mmCIF file with all atom_site columns, C-alpha atoms and ligand atoms in Angstrom:
data_model
loop_
_atom_site.group_PDB
_atom_site.id
_atom_site.type_symbol
_atom_site.label_atom_id
_atom_site.label_alt_id
_atom_site.label_comp_id
_atom_site.label_asym_id
_atom_site.label_entity_id
_atom_site.label_seq_id
_atom_site.pdbx_PDB_ins_code
_atom_site.Cartn_x
_atom_site.Cartn_y
_atom_site.Cartn_z
_atom_site.occupancy
_atom_site.B_iso_or_equiv
_atom_site.pdbx_formal_charge
_atom_site.auth_seq_id
_atom_site.auth_comp_id
_atom_site.auth_asym_id
_atom_site.auth_atom_id
_atom_site.pdbx_PDB_model_num
ATOM   1   C  CA  . MET A 1 1   ? -30.253 -76.985  -90.871 1.00 0.00 ? 226 MET A CA  1
ATOM   2   C  CA  . GLU A 1 2   ? -27.107 -79.138  -91.654 1.00 0.00 ? 227 GLU A CA  1
ATOM   3   C  CA  . GLU A 1 3   ? -24.962 -80.200  -88.832 1.00 0.00 ? 228 GLU A CA  1
ATOM   4   C  CA  . THR A 1 4   ? -21.125 -79.988  -88.990 1.00 0.00 ? 229 THR A CA  1
ATOM   5   C  CA  . ILE A 1 5   ? -18.914 -82.895  -87.546 1.00 0.00 ? 230 ILE A CA  1
ATOM   6   C  CA  . LEU A 1 6   ? -15.280 -82.573  -87.131 1.00 0.00 ? 231 LEU A CA  1
ATOM   7   C  CA  . LEU A 1 7   ? -13.829 -85.808  -87.452 1.00 0.00 ? 232 LEU A CA  1
ATOM   8   C  CA  . VAL A 1 8   ? -9.815  -86.181  -86.004 1.00 0.00 ? 233 VAL A CA  1
ATOM   9   C  CA  . GLU A 1 9   ? -9.052  -89.435  -87.296 1.00 0.00 ? 234 GLU A CA  1
ATOM   10  C  CA  . ASP A 1 10  ? -5.035  -90.450  -88.313 1.00 0.00 ? 235 ASP A CA  1
ATOM   11  C  CA  . GLU A 1 11  ? -5.949  -94.038  -89.727 1.00 0.00 ? 236 GLU A CA  1
ATOM   12  C  CA  . PRO A 1 12  ? -6.859  -92.865  -93.572 1.00 0.00 ? 237 PRO A CA  1
ATOM   13  C  CA  . GLY A 1 13  ? -9.397  -95.850  -94.016 1.00 0.00 ? 238 GLY A CA  1
ATOM   14  C  CA  . LEU A 1 14  ? -11.180 -95.526  -91.202 1.00 0.00 ? 239 LEU A CA  1
ATOM   15  C  CA  . ARG A 1 15  ? -11.116 -91.764  -91.605 1.00 0.00 ? 240 ARG A CA  1
ATOM   16  C  CA  . ILE A 1 16  ? -12.651 -92.214  -95.094 1.00 0.00 ? 241 ILE A CA  1
ATOM   17  C  CA  . THR A 1 17  ? -15.400 -94.947  -93.755 1.00 0.00 ? 242 THR A CA  1
ATOM   18  C  CA  . ILE A 1 18  ? -16.793 -92.761  -91.304 1.00 0.00 ? 243 ILE A CA  1
ATOM   19  C  CA  . SER A 1 19  ? -16.630 -89.371  -92.895 1.00 0.00 ? 244 SER A CA  1
ATOM   20  C  CA  . ASP A 1 20  ? -18.651 -91.040  -96.082 1.00 0.00 ? 245 ASP A CA  1
ATOM   21  C  CA  . ARG A 1 21  ? -21.112 -92.762  -93.863 1.00 0.00 ? 246 ARG A CA  1
ATOM   22  C  CA  . LEU A 1 22  ? -21.700 -89.576  -91.855 1.00 0.00 ? 247 LEU A CA  1
ATOM   23  C  CA  . HIS A 1 23  ? -21.868 -87.858  -95.152 1.00 0.00 ? 248 HIS A CA  1
ATOM   24  C  CA  . ARG A 1 24  ? -24.839 -90.242  -96.401 1.00 0.00 ? 249 ARG A CA  1
ATOM   25  C  CA  . GLU A 1 25  ? -26.334 -89.730  -93.105 1.00 0.00 ? 250 GLU A CA  1
ATOM   26  C  CA  . GLY A 1 26  ? -26.732 -85.921  -94.036 1.00 0.00 ? 251 GLY A CA  1
ATOM   27  C  CA  . TYR A 1 27  ? -24.175 -84.484  -92.057 1.00 0.00 ? 252 TYR A CA  1
ATOM   28  C  CA  . ARG A 1 28  ? -21.287 -81.978  -93.376 1.00 0.00 ? 253 ARG A CA  1
ATOM   29  C  CA  . VAL A 1 29  ? -18.182 -83.489  -92.199 1.00 0.00 ? 254 VAL A CA  1
ATOM   30  C  CA  . GLU A 1 30  ? -14.537 -81.903  -91.996 1.00 0.00 ? 255 GLU A CA  1
ATOM   31  C  CA  . THR A 1 31  ? -11.504 -84.210  -91.357 1.00 0.00 ? 256 THR A CA  1
ATOM   32  C  CA  . ALA A 1 32  ? -8.130  -83.401  -89.590 1.00 0.00 ? 257 ALA A CA  1
ATOM   33  C  CA  . ALA A 1 33  ? -5.692  -86.673  -89.678 1.00 0.00 ? 258 ALA A CA  1
ATOM   34  C  CA  . ASP A 1 34  ? -3.504  -85.437  -86.545 1.00 0.00 ? 259 ASP A CA  1
ATOM   35  C  CA  . GLY A 1 35  ? -4.382  -83.888  -83.114 1.00 0.00 ? 260 GLY A CA  1
ATOM   36  C  CA  . GLN A 1 36  ? -2.734  -80.600  -83.944 1.00 0.00 ? 261 GLN A CA  1
ATOM   37  C  CA  . GLU A 1 37  ? -4.383  -80.075  -86.970 1.00 0.00 ? 262 GLU A CA  1
ATOM   38  C  CA  . GLY A 1 38  ? -7.596  -80.831  -85.264 1.00 0.00 ? 263 GLY A CA  1
ATOM   39  C  CA  . TYR A 1 39  ? -7.140  -78.875  -82.300 1.00 0.00 ? 264 TYR A CA  1
ATOM   40  C  CA  . GLU A 1 40  ? -6.593  -75.700  -84.455 1.00 0.00 ? 265 GLU A CA  1
ATOM   41  C  CA  . LEU A 1 41  ? -9.673  -76.770  -86.775 1.00 0.00 ? 266 LEU A CA  1
ATOM   42  C  CA  . ALA A 1 42  ? -12.003 -77.106  -83.965 1.00 0.00 ? 267 ALA A CA  1
ATOM   43  C  CA  . LEU A 1 43  ? -11.188 -73.730  -82.265 1.00 0.00 ? 268 LEU A CA  1
ATOM   44  C  CA  . ARG A 1 44  ? -11.603 -71.888  -85.540 1.00 0.00 ? 269 ARG A CA  1
ATOM   45  C  CA  . SER A 1 45  ? -14.874 -72.989  -86.814 1.00 0.00 ? 270 SER A CA  1
ATOM   46  C  CA  . GLY A 1 46  ? -18.496 -73.711  -85.266 1.00 0.00 ? 271 GLY A CA  1
ATOM   47  C  CA  . PHE A 1 47  ? -18.717 -77.382  -85.353 1.00 0.00 ? 272 PHE A CA  1
ATOM   48  C  CA  . ASP A 1 48  ? -21.816 -79.401  -83.694 1.00 0.00 ? 273 ASP A CA  1
ATOM   49  C  CA  . LEU A 1 49  ? -19.649 -82.542  -82.635 1.00 0.00 ? 274 LEU A CA  1
ATOM   50  C  CA  . LEU A 1 50  ? -16.302 -83.651  -82.594 1.00 0.00 ? 275 LEU A CA  1
ATOM   51  C  CA  . ILE A 1 51  ? -15.161 -87.086  -83.154 1.00 0.00 ? 276 ILE A CA  1
ATOM   52  C  CA  . LEU A 1 52  ? -11.682 -87.646  -81.547 1.00 0.00 ? 277 LEU A CA  1
ATOM   53  C  CA  . ASP A 1 53  ? -9.308  -90.522  -81.964 1.00 0.00 ? 278 ASP A CA  1
ATOM   54  C  CA  . ILE A 1 54  ? -7.081  -90.713  -78.935 1.00 0.00 ? 279 ILE A CA  1
ATOM   55  C  CA  . MET A 1 55  ? -4.099  -92.106  -80.322 1.00 0.00 ? 280 MET A CA  1
ATOM   56  C  CA  . LEU A 1 56  ? -2.900  -89.456  -82.731 1.00 0.00 ? 281 LEU A CA  1
ATOM   57  C  CA  . PRO A 1 57  ? 0.204   -88.226  -83.975 1.00 0.00 ? 282 PRO A CA  1
ATOM   58  C  CA  . ARG A 1 58  ? 1.613   -84.519  -82.940 1.00 0.00 ? 283 ARG A CA  1
ATOM   59  C  CA  . ARG A 1 59  ? -1.127  -84.196  -80.249 1.00 0.00 ? 284 ARG A CA  1
ATOM   60  C  CA  . SER A 1 60  ? -2.889  -87.173  -78.256 1.00 0.00 ? 285 SER A CA  1
ATOM   61  C  CA  . GLY A 1 61  ? -6.536  -86.938  -78.395 1.00 0.00 ? 286 GLY A CA  1
ATOM   62  C  CA  . LEU A 1 62  ? -6.711  -86.747  -74.648 1.00 0.00 ? 287 LEU A CA  1
ATOM   63  C  CA  . ASP A 1 63  ? -4.559  -83.720  -74.729 1.00 0.00 ? 288 ASP A CA  1
ATOM   64  C  CA  . VAL A 1 64  ? -6.681  -81.960  -77.395 1.00 0.00 ? 289 VAL A CA  1
ATOM   65  C  CA  . CYS A 1 65  ? -9.688  -82.501  -75.498 1.00 0.00 ? 290 CYS A CA  1
ATOM   66  C  CA  . ARG A 1 66  ? -8.312  -81.304  -72.249 1.00 0.00 ? 291 ARG A CA  1
ATOM   67  C  CA  . ASP A 1 67  ? -6.811  -78.159  -74.194 1.00 0.00 ? 292 ASP A CA  1
ATOM   68  C  CA  . LEU A 1 68  ? -10.263 -77.410  -75.969 1.00 0.00 ? 293 LEU A CA  1
ATOM   69  C  CA  . ARG A 1 69  ? -12.248 -77.536  -72.743 1.00 0.00 ? 294 ARG A CA  1
ATOM   70  C  CA  . GLN A 1 70  ? -10.011 -75.442  -70.921 1.00 0.00 ? 295 GLN A CA  1
ATOM   71  C  CA  . SER A 1 71  ? -10.335 -73.122  -73.593 1.00 0.00 ? 296 SER A CA  1
ATOM   72  C  CA  . GLY A 1 72  ? -14.037 -72.734  -73.010 1.00 0.00 ? 297 GLY A CA  1
ATOM   73  C  CA  . PHE A 1 73  ? -15.109 -74.984  -76.104 1.00 0.00 ? 298 PHE A CA  1
ATOM   74  C  CA  . THR A 1 74  ? -18.598 -76.400  -75.163 1.00 0.00 ? 299 THR A CA  1
ATOM   75  C  CA  . THR A 1 75  ? -19.338 -78.749  -78.488 1.00 0.00 ? 300 THR A CA  1
ATOM   76  C  CA  . PRO A 1 76  ? -19.835 -82.422  -77.572 1.00 0.00 ? 301 PRO A CA  1
ATOM   77  C  CA  . ILE A 1 77  ? -16.862 -84.496  -77.970 1.00 0.00 ? 302 ILE A CA  1
ATOM   78  C  CA  . LEU A 1 78  ? -17.129 -88.486  -78.750 1.00 0.00 ? 303 LEU A CA  1
ATOM   79  C  CA  . MET A 1 79  ? -13.522 -90.125  -78.166 1.00 0.00 ? 304 MET A CA  1
ATOM   80  C  CA  . LEU A 1 80  ? -12.373 -92.809  -80.164 1.00 0.00 ? 305 LEU A CA  1
ATOM   81  C  CA  . THR A 1 81  ? -10.110 -95.487  -78.363 1.00 0.00 ? 306 THR A CA  1
ATOM   82  C  CA  . ALA A 1 82  ? -8.500  -98.857  -78.970 1.00 0.00 ? 307 ALA A CA  1
ATOM   83  C  CA  . ARG A 1 83  ? -9.692  -101.823 -76.861 1.00 0.00 ? 308 ARG A CA  1
ATOM   84  C  CA  . ASP A 1 84  ? -8.395  -102.467 -73.513 1.00 0.00 ? 309 ASP A CA  1
ATOM   85  C  CA  . GLN A 1 85  ? -7.625  -99.223  -72.897 1.00 0.00 ? 310 GLN A CA  1
ATOM   86  C  CA  . THR A 1 86  ? -9.922  -98.437  -70.172 1.00 0.00 ? 311 THR A CA  1
ATOM   87  C  CA  . ALA A 1 87  ? -7.466  -96.074  -68.361 1.00 0.00 ? 312 ALA A CA  1
ATOM   88  C  CA  . ASP A 1 88  ? -7.742  -93.777  -71.426 1.00 0.00 ? 313 ASP A CA  1
ATOM   89  C  CA  . LYS A 1 89  ? -11.442 -93.957  -71.451 1.00 0.00 ? 314 LYS A CA  1
ATOM   90  C  CA  . VAL A 1 90  ? -11.960 -92.847  -67.698 1.00 0.00 ? 315 VAL A CA  1
ATOM   91  C  CA  . LEU A 1 91  ? -9.061  -90.199  -68.227 1.00 0.00 ? 316 LEU A CA  1
ATOM   92  C  CA  . GLY A 1 92  ? -11.164 -89.053  -71.682 1.00 0.00 ? 317 GLY A CA  1
ATOM   93  C  CA  . LEU A 1 93  ? -14.480 -88.632  -69.629 1.00 0.00 ? 318 LEU A CA  1
ATOM   94  C  CA  . LYS A 1 94  ? -12.493 -86.847  -66.753 1.00 0.00 ? 319 LYS A CA  1
ATOM   95  C  CA  . LEU A 1 95  ? -10.895 -84.168  -69.292 1.00 0.00 ? 320 LEU A CA  1
ATOM   96  C  CA  . GLY A 1 96  ? -14.456 -83.375  -70.720 1.00 0.00 ? 321 GLY A CA  1
ATOM   97  C  CA  . ALA A 1 97  ? -15.029 -85.937  -73.387 1.00 0.00 ? 322 ALA A CA  1
ATOM   98  C  CA  . ASP A 1 98  ? -18.954 -86.803  -73.549 1.00 0.00 ? 323 ASP A CA  1
ATOM   99  C  CA  . ASP A 1 99  ? -18.984 -90.149  -74.835 1.00 0.00 ? 324 ASP A CA  1
ATOM   100 C  CA  . TYR A 1 100 ? -16.232 -92.524  -76.078 1.00 0.00 ? 325 TYR A CA  1
ATOM   101 C  CA  . LEU A 1 101 ? -16.523 -95.650  -78.486 1.00 0.00 ? 326 LEU A CA  1
ATOM   102 C  CA  . THR A 1 102 ? -14.297 -98.895  -78.382 1.00 0.00 ? 327 THR A CA  1
ATOM   103 C  CA  . LYS A 1 103 ? -12.709 -99.718  -81.716 1.00 0.00 ? 328 LYS A CA  1
ATOM   104 C  CA  . PRO A 1 104 ? -13.296 -101.918 -83.694 1.00 0.00 ? 329 PRO A CA  1
ATOM   105 C  CA  . PHE A 1 105 ? -17.220 -100.492 -83.645 1.00 0.00 ? 330 PHE A CA  1
ATOM   106 C  CA  . GLU A 1 106 ? -20.368 -100.931 -85.782 1.00 0.00 ? 331 GLU A CA  1
ATOM   107 C  CA  . MET A 1 107 ? -21.218 -97.931  -87.684 1.00 0.00 ? 332 MET A CA  1
ATOM   108 C  CA  . LEU A 1 108 ? -24.541 -97.820  -86.614 1.00 0.00 ? 333 LEU A CA  1
ATOM   109 C  CA  . GLU A 1 109 ? -23.415 -97.731  -83.153 1.00 0.00 ? 334 GLU A CA  1
ATOM   110 C  CA  . LEU A 1 110 ? -21.396 -94.481  -84.081 1.00 0.00 ? 335 LEU A CA  1
ATOM   111 C  CA  . LEU A 1 111 ? -24.334 -93.472  -85.690 1.00 0.00 ? 336 LEU A CA  1
ATOM   112 C  CA  . ALA A 1 112 ? -26.514 -93.855  -82.794 1.00 0.00 ? 337 ALA A CA  1
ATOM   113 C  CA  . ARG A 1 113 ? -23.889 -92.064  -80.277 1.00 0.00 ? 338 ARG A CA  1
ATOM   114 C  CA  . VAL A 1 114 ? -23.674 -89.181  -82.627 1.00 0.00 ? 339 VAL A CA  1
ATOM   115 C  CA  . GLU A 1 115 ? -27.369 -88.552  -82.883 1.00 0.00 ? 340 GLU A CA  1
ATOM   116 C  CA  . ALA A 1 116 ? -27.689 -88.947  -78.911 1.00 0.00 ? 341 ALA A CA  1
ATOM   117 C  CA  . LEU A 1 117 ? -24.804 -86.309  -78.779 1.00 0.00 ? 342 LEU A CA  1
ATOM   118 C  CA  . LEU A 1 118 ? -26.571 -83.802  -81.167 1.00 0.00 ? 343 LEU A CA  1
ATOM   119 C  CA  . ARG A 1 119 ? -29.714 -84.113  -79.493 1.00 0.00 ? 344 ARG A CA  1
ATOM   120 C  CA  . ARG A 1 120 ? -28.563 -83.441  -76.024 1.00 0.00 ? 345 ARG A CA  1
ATOM   121 C  CA  . SER A 1 121 ? -26.679 -80.313  -77.250 1.00 0.00 ? 346 SER A CA  1
ATOM   122 C  CA  . VAL A 1 122 ? -29.872 -79.285  -79.137 1.00 0.00 ? 347 VAL A CA  1
ATOM   123 C  CA  . ILE A 1 123 ? -31.558 -79.312  -75.908 1.00 0.00 ? 348 ILE A CA  1
ATOM   124 C  CA  . LYS A 1 124 ? -28.921 -77.221  -74.393 1.00 0.00 ? 349 LYS A CA  1
ATOM   125 C  CA  . THR A 1 125 ? -29.117 -74.521  -76.768 1.00 0.00 ? 350 THR A CA  1
ATOM   126 C  CA  . ARG A 1 126 ? -32.459 -74.240  -76.296 1.00 0.00 ? 351 ARG A CA  1
ATOM   127 C  CA  . SER A 1 127 ? -32.515 -73.784  -72.764 1.00 0.00 ? 352 SER A CA  1
ATOM   128 C  CA  . PRO A 1 128 ? -33.826 -70.120  -72.400 1.00 0.00 ? 353 PRO A CA  1
ATOM   129 C  CA  . ASP A 1 129 ? -32.345 -69.585  -68.687 1.00 0.00 ? 354 ASP A CA  1
ATOM   130 C  CA  . LEU A 1 130 ? -28.724 -68.369  -68.640 1.00 0.00 ? 355 LEU A CA  1
ATOM   131 C  CA  . SER A 1 131 ? -27.833 -69.148  -64.953 1.00 0.00 ? 356 SER A CA  1
ATOM   132 C  CA  . TYR A 1 132 ? -29.339 -70.667  -61.680 1.00 0.00 ? 357 TYR A CA  1
ATOM   133 C  CA  . SER A 1 133 ? -28.669 -70.312  -58.511 1.00 0.00 ? 358 SER A CA  1
ATOM   134 C  CA  . PHE A 1 134 ? -29.764 -72.409  -55.589 1.00 0.00 ? 359 PHE A CA  1
ATOM   135 C  CA  . GLY A 1 135 ? -28.168 -71.782  -51.913 1.00 0.00 ? 360 GLY A CA  1
ATOM   136 C  CA  . ALA A 1 136 ? -24.715 -70.884  -52.424 1.00 0.00 ? 361 ALA A CA  1
ATOM   137 C  CA  . ILE A 1 137 ? -24.344 -72.505  -55.742 1.00 0.00 ? 362 ILE A CA  1
ATOM   138 C  CA  . ARG A 1 138 ? -24.911 -70.423  -58.981 1.00 0.00 ? 363 ARG A CA  1
ATOM   139 C  CA  . VAL A 1 139 ? -24.798 -72.256  -62.400 1.00 0.00 ? 364 VAL A CA  1
ATOM   140 C  CA  . ASP A 1 140 ? -23.987 -70.121  -65.639 1.00 0.00 ? 365 ASP A CA  1
ATOM   141 C  CA  . PHE A 1 141 ? -25.359 -72.455  -68.578 1.00 0.00 ? 366 PHE A CA  1
ATOM   142 C  CA  . ARG A 1 142 ? -23.595 -70.205  -71.332 1.00 0.00 ? 367 ARG A CA  1
ATOM   143 C  CA  . SER A 1 143 ? -19.986 -70.156  -69.807 1.00 0.00 ? 368 SER A CA  1
ATOM   144 C  CA  . THR A 1 144 ? -20.653 -73.735  -67.990 1.00 0.00 ? 369 THR A CA  1
ATOM   145 C  CA  . GLU A 1 145 ? -19.127 -72.122  -64.687 1.00 0.00 ? 370 GLU A CA  1
ATOM   146 C  CA  . VAL A 1 146 ? -20.304 -73.089  -61.487 1.00 0.00 ? 371 VAL A CA  1
ATOM   147 C  CA  . VAL A 1 147 ? -19.190 -71.239  -58.527 1.00 0.00 ? 372 VAL A CA  1
ATOM   148 C  CA  . ARG A 1 148 ? -19.872 -71.955  -54.704 1.00 0.00 ? 373 ARG A CA  1
ATOM   149 C  CA  . ASP A 1 149 ? -20.011 -69.241  -52.225 1.00 0.00 ? 374 ASP A CA  1
ATOM   150 C  CA  . GLY A 1 150 ? -17.963 -67.266  -55.288 1.00 0.00 ? 375 GLY A CA  1
ATOM   151 C  CA  . VAL A 1 151 ? -15.369 -70.119  -55.534 1.00 0.00 ? 376 VAL A CA  1
ATOM   152 C  CA  . PRO A 1 152 ? -15.245 -71.923  -58.968 1.00 0.00 ? 377 PRO A CA  1
ATOM   153 C  CA  . VAL A 1 153 ? -16.407 -75.638  -58.768 1.00 0.00 ? 378 VAL A CA  1
ATOM   154 C  CA  . GLU A 1 154 ? -14.763 -78.159  -61.105 1.00 0.00 ? 379 GLU A CA  1
ATOM   155 C  CA  . LEU A 1 155 ? -17.282 -80.146  -62.930 1.00 0.00 ? 380 LEU A CA  1
ATOM   156 C  CA  . SER A 1 156 ? -16.767 -82.635  -65.568 1.00 0.00 ? 381 SER A CA  1
ATOM   157 C  CA  . ALA A 1 157 ? -18.914 -82.221  -68.566 1.00 0.00 ? 382 ALA A CA  1
ATOM   158 C  CA  . MET A 1 158 ? -20.844 -85.025  -68.073 1.00 0.00 ? 383 MET A CA  1
ATOM   159 C  CA  . GLU A 1 159 ? -21.290 -83.956  -64.272 1.00 0.00 ? 384 GLU A CA  1
ATOM   160 C  CA  . PHE A 1 160 ? -22.353 -80.421  -65.547 1.00 0.00 ? 385 PHE A CA  1
ATOM   161 C  CA  . GLN A 1 161 ? -25.010 -82.029  -68.289 1.00 0.00 ? 386 GLN A CA  1
ATOM   162 C  CA  . LEU A 1 162 ? -26.562 -84.119  -65.369 1.00 0.00 ? 387 LEU A CA  1
ATOM   163 C  CA  . LEU A 1 163 ? -26.913 -80.836  -63.160 1.00 0.00 ? 388 LEU A CA  1
ATOM   164 C  CA  . ARG A 1 164 ? -28.213 -78.479  -65.742 1.00 0.00 ? 389 ARG A CA  1
ATOM   165 C  CA  . TYR A 1 165 ? -30.995 -81.587  -66.563 1.00 0.00 ? 390 TYR A CA  1
ATOM   166 C  CA  . LEU A 1 166 ? -31.749 -81.854  -63.065 1.00 0.00 ? 391 LEU A CA  1
ATOM   167 C  CA  . ILE A 1 167 ? -32.110 -77.951  -62.864 1.00 0.00 ? 392 ILE A CA  1
ATOM   168 C  CA  . GLU A 1 168 ? -34.436 -78.160  -65.960 1.00 0.00 ? 393 GLU A CA  1
ATOM   169 C  CA  . HIS A 1 169 ? -36.329 -80.785  -64.297 1.00 0.00 ? 394 HIS A CA  1
ATOM   170 C  CA  . ARG A 1 170 ? -36.396 -79.328  -60.905 1.00 0.00 ? 395 ARG A CA  1
ATOM   171 C  CA  . GLY A 1 171 ? -39.330 -80.727  -58.237 1.00 0.00 ? 396 GLY A CA  1
ATOM   172 C  CA  . GLU A 1 172 ? -39.863 -83.810  -60.608 1.00 0.00 ? 397 GLU A CA  1
ATOM   173 C  CA  . THR A 1 173 ? -38.949 -87.307  -59.635 1.00 0.00 ? 398 THR A CA  1
ATOM   174 C  CA  . LEU A 1 174 ? -36.493 -88.695  -62.206 1.00 0.00 ? 399 LEU A CA  1
ATOM   175 C  CA  . SER A 1 175 ? -35.977 -92.586  -62.676 1.00 0.00 ? 400 SER A CA  1
ATOM   176 C  CA  . ARG A 1 176 ? -32.400 -93.601  -63.299 1.00 0.00 ? 401 ARG A CA  1
ATOM   177 C  CA  . GLU A 1 177 ? -33.318 -95.168  -66.727 1.00 0.00 ? 402 GLU A CA  1
ATOM   178 C  CA  . SER A 1 178 ? -35.031 -91.630  -67.493 1.00 0.00 ? 403 SER A CA  1
ATOM   179 C  CA  . LEU A 1 179 ? -31.685 -89.919  -66.551 1.00 0.00 ? 404 LEU A CA  1
ATOM   180 C  CA  . LEU A 1 180 ? -29.446 -92.267  -68.439 1.00 0.00 ? 405 LEU A CA  1
ATOM   181 C  CA  . GLN A 1 181 ? -31.695 -92.177  -71.730 1.00 0.00 ? 406 GLN A CA  1
ATOM   182 C  CA  . ASP A 1 182 ? -32.156 -88.350  -71.595 1.00 0.00 ? 407 ASP A CA  1
ATOM   183 C  CA  . VAL A 1 183 ? -28.590 -87.053  -70.200 1.00 0.00 ? 408 VAL A CA  1
ATOM   184 C  CA  . TRP A 1 184 ? -26.303 -89.883  -71.675 1.00 0.00 ? 409 TRP A CA  1
ATOM   185 C  CA  . GLY A 1 185 ? -28.394 -90.171  -74.702 1.00 0.00 ? 410 GLY A CA  1
ATOM   186 C  CA  . TYR A 1 186 ? -28.683 -94.157  -74.614 1.00 0.00 ? 411 TYR A CA  1
ATOM   187 C  CA  . ALA A 1 187 ? -30.642 -96.307  -72.580 1.00 0.00 ? 412 ALA A CA  1
ATOM   188 C  CA  . LYS A 1 188 ? -28.558 -99.504  -73.140 1.00 0.00 ? 413 LYS A CA  1
ATOM   189 C  CA  . ALA A 1 189 ? -24.762 -99.131  -72.138 1.00 0.00 ? 414 ALA A CA  1
ATOM   190 C  CA  . PRO A 1 190 ? -23.163 -97.970  -69.543 1.00 0.00 ? 415 PRO A CA  1
ATOM   191 C  CA  . THR A 1 191 ? -25.826 -99.058  -66.530 1.00 0.00 ? 416 THR A CA  1
ATOM   192 C  CA  . THR A 1 192 ? -27.991 -97.068  -64.156 1.00 0.00 ? 417 THR A CA  1
ATOM   193 C  CA  . ARG A 1 193 ? -24.974 -97.393  -61.659 1.00 0.00 ? 418 ARG A CA  1
ATOM   194 C  CA  . THR A 1 194 ? -23.332 -94.764  -63.885 1.00 0.00 ? 419 THR A CA  1
ATOM   195 C  CA  . VAL A 1 195 ? -26.092 -92.333  -62.697 1.00 0.00 ? 420 VAL A CA  1
ATOM   196 C  CA  . ASP A 1 196 ? -25.688 -93.008  -59.045 1.00 0.00 ? 421 ASP A CA  1
ATOM   197 C  CA  . VAL A 1 197 ? -21.785 -92.570  -59.234 1.00 0.00 ? 422 VAL A CA  1
ATOM   198 C  CA  . HIS A 1 198 ? -22.230 -89.068  -61.007 1.00 0.00 ? 423 HIS A CA  1
ATOM   199 C  CA  . VAL A 1 199 ? -24.974 -87.968  -58.698 1.00 0.00 ? 424 VAL A CA  1
ATOM   200 C  CA  . ALA A 1 200 ? -22.738 -88.982  -56.031 1.00 0.00 ? 425 ALA A CA  1
ATOM   201 C  CA  . TRP A 1 201 ? -20.131 -86.825  -57.262 1.00 0.00 ? 426 TRP A CA  1
ATOM   202 C  CA  . LEU A 1 202 ? -22.218 -84.135  -57.791 1.00 0.00 ? 427 LEU A CA  1
ATOM   203 C  CA  . ARG A 1 203 ? -23.307 -84.283  -54.256 1.00 0.00 ? 428 ARG A CA  1
ATOM   204 C  CA  . GLN A 1 204 ? -19.667 -84.408  -53.123 1.00 0.00 ? 429 GLN A CA  1
ATOM   205 C  CA  . LYS A 1 205 ? -18.831 -80.921  -54.929 1.00 0.00 ? 430 LYS A CA  1
ATOM   206 C  CA  . LEU A 1 206 ? -22.283 -79.088  -54.278 1.00 0.00 ? 431 LEU A CA  1
ATOM   207 C  CA  . GLU A 1 207 ? -23.537 -80.767  -50.639 1.00 0.00 ? 432 GLU A CA  1
ATOM   208 C  CA  . ASP A 1 208 ? -22.926 -79.038  -47.506 1.00 0.00 ? 433 ASP A CA  1
ATOM   209 C  CA  . ASP A 1 209 ? -23.029 -82.414  -46.250 1.00 0.00 ? 434 ASP A CA  1
ATOM   210 C  CA  . PRO A 1 210 ? -23.111 -85.334  -49.152 1.00 0.00 ? 435 PRO A CA  1
ATOM   211 C  CA  . LYS A 1 211 ? -24.090 -87.527  -46.983 1.00 0.00 ? 436 LYS A CA  1
ATOM   212 C  CA  . GLN A 1 212 ? -27.712 -85.759  -46.061 1.00 0.00 ? 437 GLN A CA  1
ATOM   213 C  CA  . PRO A 1 213 ? -28.207 -83.944  -49.417 1.00 0.00 ? 438 PRO A CA  1
ATOM   214 C  CA  . ARG A 1 214 ? -30.273 -81.023  -49.412 1.00 0.00 ? 439 ARG A CA  1
ATOM   215 C  CA  . TRP A 1 215 ? -30.381 -80.495  -53.137 1.00 0.00 ? 440 TRP A CA  1
ATOM   216 C  CA  . ILE A 1 216 ? -30.324 -83.789  -55.070 1.00 0.00 ? 441 ILE A CA  1
ATOM   217 C  CA  . VAL A 1 217 ? -32.410 -86.062  -53.022 1.00 0.00 ? 442 VAL A CA  1
ATOM   218 C  CA  . THR A 1 218 ? -32.889 -89.859  -53.421 1.00 0.00 ? 443 THR A CA  1
ATOM   219 C  CA  . VAL A 1 219 ? -36.434 -90.909  -53.618 1.00 0.00 ? 444 VAL A CA  1
ATOM   220 C  CA  . HIS A 1 220 ? -36.445 -94.241  -52.430 1.00 0.00 ? 445 HIS A CA  1
ATOM   221 C  CA  . GLY A 1 221 ? -37.090 -96.931  -55.302 1.00 0.00 ? 446 GLY A CA  1
ATOM   222 C  CA  . LEU A 1 222 ? -37.685 -94.306  -57.801 1.00 0.00 ? 447 LEU A CA  1
ATOM   223 C  CA  . GLY A 1 223 ? -34.853 -92.240  -58.410 1.00 0.00 ? 448 GLY A CA  1
ATOM   224 C  CA  . TYR A 1 224 ? -33.875 -88.849  -57.762 1.00 0.00 ? 449 TYR A CA  1
ATOM   225 C  CA  . LYS A 1 225 ? -35.272 -85.105  -57.479 1.00 0.00 ? 450 LYS A CA  1
ATOM   226 C  CA  . PHE A 1 226 ? -33.522 -81.873  -57.425 1.00 0.00 ? 451 PHE A CA  1
ATOM   227 C  CA  . THR A 1 227 ? -35.099 -79.524  -54.765 1.00 0.00 ? 452 THR A CA  1
ATOM   228 C  CA  . GLY A 1 228 ? -33.431 -76.195  -55.521 1.00 0.00 ? 453 GLY A CA  1
HETATM 229 CA CA1 . CA  B 2 .   ? -5.285  -93.266  -84.364 1.00 0.00 ? 690 CA  B CA1 1
#
């Protein structure tokens, strides 16, 4: 099946270069030239992936990302950021982007990220269980809602993907490298430290005592194991 990508980029040259290349790789591509148009298009059609520039006229990529996620939009989002805008990257990930790429980038790097994000979302839609409970936590895979004692827990898109993966591989010892490969979708960058940071965040949100975790335990020298 042909996968459809929405590209929101205001620079005409880059918009054409990226969409031509994606098209040649066999993807269907639709484009928007500003944030407002991109937001409306994203909500209207069933895209498999959204490539979203941050600096956009009418509505910034960060606003678009936040508003889409708040309206329940679960499609993977790849952010494009200008060099030296580290704050934007961090904020983008917090607002629900799944990955980011710094301009200027190699087209092959973009294609690798696109493939990784699409592969991840295929695994996601194949997941047979619609919800999973452990302790006081209930995870709804369809709405991506997590509640603890009936109270909603706010997870970033990445934290949710990690939690989903842990649940799907419960009882298995998972190395940081394999988590990075399978959850983030690429082994090179960022570092395995990223895994530790996200595990720590999940523990903060889900464990009664994050320092003595019951659900996401450390397997010394090997990685992590979900015991729920
Ligand atoms: Ca721009």
